[in-house]
Short mmCIF file of C-alpha atoms in Angstrom, two decimals:
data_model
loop_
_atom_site.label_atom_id
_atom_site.label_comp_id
_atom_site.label_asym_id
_atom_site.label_seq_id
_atom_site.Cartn_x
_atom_site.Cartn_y
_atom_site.Cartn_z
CA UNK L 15 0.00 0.00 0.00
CA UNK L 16 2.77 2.59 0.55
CA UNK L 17 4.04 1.61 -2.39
CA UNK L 18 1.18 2.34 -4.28
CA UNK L 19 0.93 5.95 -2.30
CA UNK L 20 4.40 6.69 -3.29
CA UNK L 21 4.07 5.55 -7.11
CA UNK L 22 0.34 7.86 -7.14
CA UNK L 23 2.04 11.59 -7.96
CA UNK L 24 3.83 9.65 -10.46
CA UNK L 25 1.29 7.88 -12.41
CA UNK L 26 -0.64 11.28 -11.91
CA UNK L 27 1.75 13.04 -13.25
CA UNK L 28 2.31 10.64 -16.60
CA UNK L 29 -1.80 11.02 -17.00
CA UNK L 30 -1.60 14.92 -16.47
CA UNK L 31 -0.78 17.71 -18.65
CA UNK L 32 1.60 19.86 -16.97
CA UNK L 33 3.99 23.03 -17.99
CA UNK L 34 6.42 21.39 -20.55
CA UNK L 35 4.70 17.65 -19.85
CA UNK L 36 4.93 14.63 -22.03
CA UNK L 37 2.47 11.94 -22.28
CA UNK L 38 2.11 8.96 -24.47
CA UNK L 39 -0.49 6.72 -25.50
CA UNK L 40 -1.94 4.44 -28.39
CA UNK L 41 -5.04 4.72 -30.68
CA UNK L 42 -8.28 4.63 -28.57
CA UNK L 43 -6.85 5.48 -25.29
CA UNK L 44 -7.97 8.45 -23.83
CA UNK L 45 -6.10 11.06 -21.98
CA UNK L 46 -6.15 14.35 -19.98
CA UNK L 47 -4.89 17.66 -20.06
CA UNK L 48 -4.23 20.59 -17.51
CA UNK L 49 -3.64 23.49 -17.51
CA UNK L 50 -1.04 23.88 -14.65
CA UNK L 51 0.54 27.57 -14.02
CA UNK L 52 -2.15 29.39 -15.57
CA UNK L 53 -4.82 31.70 -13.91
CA UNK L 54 -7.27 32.24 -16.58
CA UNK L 55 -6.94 29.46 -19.48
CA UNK L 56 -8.47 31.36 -22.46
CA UNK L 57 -8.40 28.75 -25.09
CA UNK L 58 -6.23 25.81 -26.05
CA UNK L 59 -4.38 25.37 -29.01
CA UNK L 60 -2.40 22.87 -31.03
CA UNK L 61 0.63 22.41 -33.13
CA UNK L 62 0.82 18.92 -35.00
CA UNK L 63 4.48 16.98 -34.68
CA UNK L 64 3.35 15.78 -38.07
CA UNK L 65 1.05 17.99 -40.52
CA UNK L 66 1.38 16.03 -43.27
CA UNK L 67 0.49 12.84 -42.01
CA UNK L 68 -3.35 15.00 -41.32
CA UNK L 69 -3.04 17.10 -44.24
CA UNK L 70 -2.24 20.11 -42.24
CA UNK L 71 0.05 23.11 -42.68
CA UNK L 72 3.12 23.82 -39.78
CA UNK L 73 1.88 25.91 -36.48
CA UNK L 74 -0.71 26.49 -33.85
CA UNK L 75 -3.96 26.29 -34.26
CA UNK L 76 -6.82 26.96 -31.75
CA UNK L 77 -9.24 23.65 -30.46
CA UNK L 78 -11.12 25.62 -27.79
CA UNK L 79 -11.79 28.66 -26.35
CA UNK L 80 -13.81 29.21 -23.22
CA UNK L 81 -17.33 30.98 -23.19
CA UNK L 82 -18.40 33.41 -20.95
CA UNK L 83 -22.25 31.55 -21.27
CA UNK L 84 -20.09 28.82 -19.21
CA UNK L 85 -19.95 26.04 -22.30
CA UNK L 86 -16.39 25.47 -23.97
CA UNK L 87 -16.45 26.45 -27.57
CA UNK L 88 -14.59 23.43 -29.76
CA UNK L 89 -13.68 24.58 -33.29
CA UNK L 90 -15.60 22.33 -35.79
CA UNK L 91 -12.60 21.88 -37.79
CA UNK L 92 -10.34 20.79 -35.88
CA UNK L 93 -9.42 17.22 -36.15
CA UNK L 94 -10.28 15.93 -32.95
CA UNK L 95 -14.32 17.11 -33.37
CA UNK L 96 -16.29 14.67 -31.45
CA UNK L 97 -13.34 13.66 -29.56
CA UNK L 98 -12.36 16.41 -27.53
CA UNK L 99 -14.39 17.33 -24.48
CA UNK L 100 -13.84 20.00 -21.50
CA UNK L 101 -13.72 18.35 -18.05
CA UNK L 102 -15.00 21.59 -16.55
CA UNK L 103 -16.62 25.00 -17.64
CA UNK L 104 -13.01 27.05 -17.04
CA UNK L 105 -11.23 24.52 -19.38
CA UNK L 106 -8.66 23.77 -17.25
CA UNK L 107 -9.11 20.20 -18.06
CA UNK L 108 -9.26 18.84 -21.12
CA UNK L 109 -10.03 14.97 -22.07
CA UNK L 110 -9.31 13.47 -25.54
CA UNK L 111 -9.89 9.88 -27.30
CA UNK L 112 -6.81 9.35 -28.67
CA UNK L 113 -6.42 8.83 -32.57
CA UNK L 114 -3.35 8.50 -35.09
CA UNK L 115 -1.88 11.26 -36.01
CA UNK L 116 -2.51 13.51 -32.68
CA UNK L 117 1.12 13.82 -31.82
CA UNK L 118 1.95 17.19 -30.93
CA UNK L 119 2.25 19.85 -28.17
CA UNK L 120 -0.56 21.14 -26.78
CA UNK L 121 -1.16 25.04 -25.60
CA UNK L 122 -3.19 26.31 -22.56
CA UNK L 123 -3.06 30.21 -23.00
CA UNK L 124 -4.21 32.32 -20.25
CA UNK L 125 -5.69 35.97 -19.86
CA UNK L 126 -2.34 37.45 -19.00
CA UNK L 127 -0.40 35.64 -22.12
CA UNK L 128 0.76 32.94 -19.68
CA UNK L 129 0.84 29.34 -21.14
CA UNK L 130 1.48 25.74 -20.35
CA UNK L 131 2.16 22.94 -22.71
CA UNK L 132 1.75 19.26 -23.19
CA UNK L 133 3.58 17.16 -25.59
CA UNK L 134 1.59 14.27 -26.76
CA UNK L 135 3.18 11.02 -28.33
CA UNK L 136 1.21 8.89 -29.81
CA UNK L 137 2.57 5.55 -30.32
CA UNK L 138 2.84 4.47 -34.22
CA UNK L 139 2.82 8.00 -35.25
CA UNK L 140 5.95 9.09 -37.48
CA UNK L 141 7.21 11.17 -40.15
CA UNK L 142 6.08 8.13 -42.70
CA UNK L 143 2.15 8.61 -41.71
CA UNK L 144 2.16 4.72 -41.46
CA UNK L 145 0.72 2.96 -38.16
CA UNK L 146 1.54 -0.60 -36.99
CA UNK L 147 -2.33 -1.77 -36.93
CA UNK L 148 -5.09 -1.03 -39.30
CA UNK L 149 -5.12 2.44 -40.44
CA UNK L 150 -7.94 4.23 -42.27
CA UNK L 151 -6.30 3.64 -45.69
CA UNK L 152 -5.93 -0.29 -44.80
CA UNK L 153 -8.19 -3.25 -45.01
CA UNK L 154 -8.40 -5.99 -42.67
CA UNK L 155 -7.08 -9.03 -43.51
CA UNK L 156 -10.06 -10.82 -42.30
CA UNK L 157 -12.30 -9.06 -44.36
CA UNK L 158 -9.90 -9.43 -47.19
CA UNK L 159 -9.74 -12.82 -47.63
CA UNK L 160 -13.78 -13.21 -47.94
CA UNK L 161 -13.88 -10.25 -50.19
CA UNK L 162 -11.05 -11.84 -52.43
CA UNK L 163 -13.20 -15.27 -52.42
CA UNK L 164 -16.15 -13.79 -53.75
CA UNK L 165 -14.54 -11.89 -56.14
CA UNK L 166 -13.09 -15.02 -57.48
CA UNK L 167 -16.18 -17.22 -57.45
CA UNK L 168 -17.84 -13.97 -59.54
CA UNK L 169 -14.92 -13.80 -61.90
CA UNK L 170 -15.29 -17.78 -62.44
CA UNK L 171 -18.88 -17.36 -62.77
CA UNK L 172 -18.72 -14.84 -65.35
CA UNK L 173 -15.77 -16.62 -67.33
CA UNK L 174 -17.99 -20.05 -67.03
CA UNK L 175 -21.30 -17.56 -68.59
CA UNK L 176 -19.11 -16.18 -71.44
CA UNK L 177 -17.23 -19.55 -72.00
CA UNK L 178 -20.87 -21.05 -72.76
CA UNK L 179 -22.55 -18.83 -74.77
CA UNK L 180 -19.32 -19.10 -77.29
CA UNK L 181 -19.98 -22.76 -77.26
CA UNK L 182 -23.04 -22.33 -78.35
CA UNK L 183 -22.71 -19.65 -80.60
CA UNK L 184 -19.88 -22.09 -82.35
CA UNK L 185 -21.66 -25.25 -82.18
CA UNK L 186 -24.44 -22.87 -83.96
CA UNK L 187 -22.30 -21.93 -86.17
CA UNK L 188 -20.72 -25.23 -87.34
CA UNK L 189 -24.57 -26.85 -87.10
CA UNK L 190 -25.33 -24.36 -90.28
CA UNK L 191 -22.00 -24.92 -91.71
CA UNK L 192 -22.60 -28.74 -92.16
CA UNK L 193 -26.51 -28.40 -93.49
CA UNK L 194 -24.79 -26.21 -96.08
CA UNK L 195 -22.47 -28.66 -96.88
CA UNK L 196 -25.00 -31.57 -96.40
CA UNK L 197 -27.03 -29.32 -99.19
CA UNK L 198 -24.56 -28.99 -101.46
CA UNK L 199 -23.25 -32.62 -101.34
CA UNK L 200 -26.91 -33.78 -102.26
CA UNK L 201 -27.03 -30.98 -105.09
CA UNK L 202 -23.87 -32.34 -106.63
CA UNK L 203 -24.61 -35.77 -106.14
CA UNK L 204 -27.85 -35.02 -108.30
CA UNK L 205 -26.06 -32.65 -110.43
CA UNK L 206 -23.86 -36.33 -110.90
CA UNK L 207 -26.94 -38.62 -111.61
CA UNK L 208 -28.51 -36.07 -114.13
CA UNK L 209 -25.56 -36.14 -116.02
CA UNK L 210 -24.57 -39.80 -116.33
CA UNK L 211 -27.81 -41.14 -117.13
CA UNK L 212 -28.59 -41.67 -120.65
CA UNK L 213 -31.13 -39.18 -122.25
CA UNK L 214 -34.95 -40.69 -122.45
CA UNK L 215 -36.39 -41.14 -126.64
CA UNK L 216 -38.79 -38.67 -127.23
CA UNK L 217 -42.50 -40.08 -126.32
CA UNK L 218 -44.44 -40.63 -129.36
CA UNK L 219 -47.28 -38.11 -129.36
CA UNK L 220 -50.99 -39.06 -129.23
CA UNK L 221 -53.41 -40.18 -132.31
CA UNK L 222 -56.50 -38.81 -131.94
CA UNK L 223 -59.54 -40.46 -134.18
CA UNK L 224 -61.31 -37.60 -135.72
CA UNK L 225 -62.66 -39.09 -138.51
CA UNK L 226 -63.29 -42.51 -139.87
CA UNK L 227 -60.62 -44.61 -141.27
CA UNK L 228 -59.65 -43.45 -144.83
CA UNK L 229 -60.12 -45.43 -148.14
CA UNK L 230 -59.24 -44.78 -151.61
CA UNK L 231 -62.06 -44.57 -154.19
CA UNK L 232 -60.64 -47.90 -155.82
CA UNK L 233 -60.65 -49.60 -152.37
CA UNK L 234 -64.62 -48.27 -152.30
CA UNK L 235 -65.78 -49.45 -155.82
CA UNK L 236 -64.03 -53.06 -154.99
CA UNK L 237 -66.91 -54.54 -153.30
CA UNK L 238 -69.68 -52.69 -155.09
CA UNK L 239 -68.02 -54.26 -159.04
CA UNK L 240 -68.02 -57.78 -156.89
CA UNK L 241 -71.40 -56.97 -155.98
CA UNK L 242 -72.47 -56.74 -159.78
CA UNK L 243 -70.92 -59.35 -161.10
CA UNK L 244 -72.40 -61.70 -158.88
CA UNK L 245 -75.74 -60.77 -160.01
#
């Protein structure tokens, strides 16, 4: 227990801003800031250790300012919106969720241009902008792998779809190619036939009776001079 009494300020200390303070922490931890030395903390501002890595430009720039209505005013474009909070109305304490990219010193300015400052670490941050865990930029490898297996099983499906309708626009294609053929084969093979056979005699054309059968006049008076003579 005395141990734990004398290690207290200490671990205090590490969790508390304090004039020319350093803290450290990872993504998703939260920390505290104060405001030691200062009567009348105005506003708070902050200078990024790395700009680039939030698109920012070199310097200070203000996160909060205090109100005389008693509610902190936090800039809406800062970077840490929605993680930034007052801990009380004269913002001498400040609490943030921790994110990559937030290293940098922090500013406490009071009414008589007296200031403390906090130097924040955060642990993966560097000059690089690359983070040892999953960043915003990166994909998990969990969801990776799934999202990789679908896409393959889509890309087979679709290769599979176009594979089969060239099949069958070939086999189509060859299925009207052989008719043709089949066509002209039997065409030819006629063509063939015609030729080689020998050509038919012409088909005697029709008698038609019109009038009795014809006799000459000596053929007529035969019978009647055999008819006299008889008598």
């Amino acid at each position: 227990m005395a141990l734990v009494l004398q290690l207290l300020p200490l671990l205090l200390s590490r969790a508390q801003g304090d004039p020319g303070a350093s803290l450290d922490g990872r993504p998703g931890d939260s920390v505290n800031f104060s405001c030691v030395g200062v009567s009348h903390p105005i506003r708070w501002a902050w200078a990024p250790s790395f700009p680039a890595c939030k698109g920012l430009s070199k310097g200070r720039r203000p996160i909060l300012w205090a109100s005389s209505s008693g509610t902190p005013t936090v800039s809406p474009v800062q970077p840490f919106a929605g993680r930034l909070r007052a801990l009380d109305p004269s913002i001498r304490r400040l609490e943030l969720l921790l994110s990559a990219g937030d290293s940098g010193t922090f500013f406490c300015r009071g009414r008589h241009e007296e200031e403390s400052r906090t130097v924040l670490h955060v642990l993966g941050d560097g000059a690089d902008c690359r983070a040892p865990g999953p960043t915003h930029g990166s994909v998990n490898p969990q969801l990776l792998i799934p999202l990789l297996g679908a896409g393959l099983v889509l890309g087979l499906g679709a290769l599979g779809v176009v594979w089969w309708w060239h099949s069958l626009r070939v086999a189509g294609l060859l299925l009207a190619r052989r008719r043709r053929e089949t066509k002209l084969v039997a065409l030819k093979d006629l063509y063939i036939r015609y030729r080689r056979s020998p050509p038919h005699p012409p088909r005697p054309l029709p008698r038609f009776a019109l009038f009795p059968p014809y006799r000459s006049t000596r053929e007529s008076q035969a019978p009647e001079a055999s008819k006299g003579g008889g008598a």
